[in-house]
């Protein structure tokens, strides 16, 4: 079990995709919503990285709009399609400031 800070997890995504929409606050929200193991130490949130990636990656892989296949112990994904789906998720997430709000007519 390896605990990482929100910033560490964000940097992992940023290293793989410089234009990632995953931010520190997204990581915290995803961890809280999915029951991912975490702890707070000296006002720093530490997230179990193995638990985080095991719960986040299958969510993306199950989406039929994203090309994926398993190669040995690894999943191969089309990250262009992942990014597109994440952008849609962020825009439709109710708590996000850029979410489209339904207006009364």
Short mmCIF file of C-alpha atoms in Angstrom, two decimals:
data_model
loop_
_atom_site.label_atom_id
_atom_site.label_comp_id
_atom_site.label_asym_id
_atom_site.label_seq_id
_atom_site.Cartn_x
_atom_site.Cartn_y
_atom_site.Cartn_z
CA UNK A 1 0.00 0.00 0.00
CA UNK A 2 1.57 3.28 -1.12
CA UNK A 3 -0.03 6.53 -0.01
CA UNK A 4 0.38 9.57 -2.23
CA UNK A 5 -0.69 13.18 -1.84
CA UNK A 6 -3.32 14.74 -4.09
CA UNK A 7 -0.53 16.62 -5.86
CA UNK A 8 1.45 13.43 -6.48
CA UNK A 9 -1.53 11.74 -8.13
CA UNK A 10 -2.22 14.88 -10.18
CA UNK A 11 1.41 14.91 -11.37
CA UNK A 12 1.13 11.27 -12.47
CA UNK A 13 -1.81 12.18 -14.72
CA UNK A 14 -0.07 15.36 -15.90
CA UNK A 15 3.10 13.43 -16.77
CA UNK A 16 1.10 11.10 -19.04
CA UNK A 17 -1.09 13.88 -20.50
CA UNK A 18 -0.02 17.52 -20.19
CA UNK A 19 -3.56 18.68 -20.98
CA UNK A 20 -5.27 16.48 -18.38
CA UNK A 21 -8.38 17.80 -16.69
CA UNK A 22 -7.59 15.81 -13.52
CA UNK A 23 -6.78 18.30 -10.78
CA UNK A 24 -6.03 17.98 -7.08
CA UNK A 25 -9.63 18.70 -6.10
CA UNK A 26 -10.93 16.16 -8.62
CA UNK A 27 -8.69 13.49 -7.08
CA UNK A 28 -10.08 14.24 -3.61
CA UNK A 29 -13.68 14.20 -4.84
CA UNK A 30 -13.17 10.94 -6.76
CA UNK A 31 -11.58 9.35 -3.68
CA UNK A 32 -14.41 10.43 -1.40
CA UNK A 33 -17.19 9.40 -3.81
CA UNK A 34 -15.72 5.95 -4.47
CA UNK A 35 -14.75 4.97 -0.94
CA UNK A 36 -11.05 4.94 -1.75
CA UNK A 37 -8.78 4.42 1.25
CA UNK A 38 -7.27 7.66 2.49
CA UNK A 39 -5.97 9.31 5.63
CA UNK A 40 -5.19 12.81 6.83
CA UNK A 41 -1.78 13.47 8.36
CA UNK A 42 -0.69 16.95 9.45
CA UNK A 43 -3.46 18.52 7.30
CA UNK A 44 -2.30 16.60 4.21
CA UNK A 45 -4.67 14.16 2.53
CA UNK A 46 -2.91 10.92 1.64
CA UNK A 47 -4.64 8.54 -0.78
CA UNK A 48 -3.89 4.84 -1.25
CA UNK A 49 -2.62 4.99 -4.85
CA UNK A 50 -3.22 1.30 -5.58
CA UNK A 51 -6.83 1.54 -4.38
CA UNK A 52 -7.30 4.80 -6.33
CA UNK A 53 -6.07 3.43 -9.66
CA UNK A 54 -7.90 0.11 -9.21
CA UNK A 55 -11.20 1.95 -8.75
CA UNK A 56 -10.72 4.77 -11.28
CA UNK A 57 -9.34 2.80 -14.25
CA UNK A 58 -12.12 0.15 -14.40
CA UNK A 59 -14.69 2.97 -14.38
CA UNK A 60 -13.08 4.37 -17.52
CA UNK A 61 -12.56 0.93 -19.08
CA UNK A 62 -16.22 -0.10 -18.73
CA UNK A 63 -17.30 2.84 -20.89
CA UNK A 64 -18.14 1.45 -24.36
CA UNK A 65 -17.10 4.74 -25.99
CA UNK A 66 -13.46 4.17 -24.98
CA UNK A 67 -11.35 1.68 -26.89
CA UNK A 68 -9.63 -0.70 -24.45
CA UNK A 69 -8.20 -4.19 -24.28
CA UNK A 70 -6.24 -6.17 -21.72
CA UNK A 71 -2.65 -7.04 -22.61
CA UNK A 72 -1.20 -9.34 -19.95
CA UNK A 73 -1.70 -7.62 -16.61
CA UNK A 74 -2.19 -4.18 -18.16
CA UNK A 75 -5.07 -2.38 -19.83
CA UNK A 76 -4.44 -0.48 -23.04
CA UNK A 77 -6.72 2.56 -23.45
CA UNK A 78 -7.19 5.23 -26.09
CA UNK A 79 -6.50 8.26 -23.89
CA UNK A 80 -7.91 10.68 -26.48
CA UNK A 81 -11.27 9.00 -25.94
CA UNK A 82 -10.72 8.96 -22.15
CA UNK A 83 -10.06 12.70 -22.17
CA UNK A 84 -13.19 13.33 -24.23
CA UNK A 85 -15.32 11.33 -21.77
CA UNK A 86 -13.75 13.05 -18.75
CA UNK A 87 -14.55 16.46 -20.24
CA UNK A 88 -18.17 15.40 -20.72
CA UNK A 89 -18.28 14.12 -17.12
CA UNK A 90 -16.88 17.38 -15.73
CA UNK A 91 -19.30 19.51 -17.75
CA UNK A 92 -22.29 17.49 -16.57
CA UNK A 93 -21.20 17.10 -12.92
CA UNK A 94 -23.71 19.13 -10.88
CA UNK A 95 -21.15 20.59 -8.48
CA UNK A 96 -18.75 21.79 -11.17
CA UNK A 97 -18.81 25.58 -11.87
CA UNK A 98 -18.79 24.97 -15.64
CA UNK A 99 -21.67 22.48 -15.54
CA UNK A 100 -24.57 23.32 -17.80
CA UNK A 101 -27.49 24.27 -15.64
CA UNK A 102 -31.08 23.59 -16.60
CA UNK A 103 -32.96 26.83 -16.89
CA UNK A 104 -36.67 27.30 -16.38
CA UNK A 105 -38.49 28.67 -19.37
#
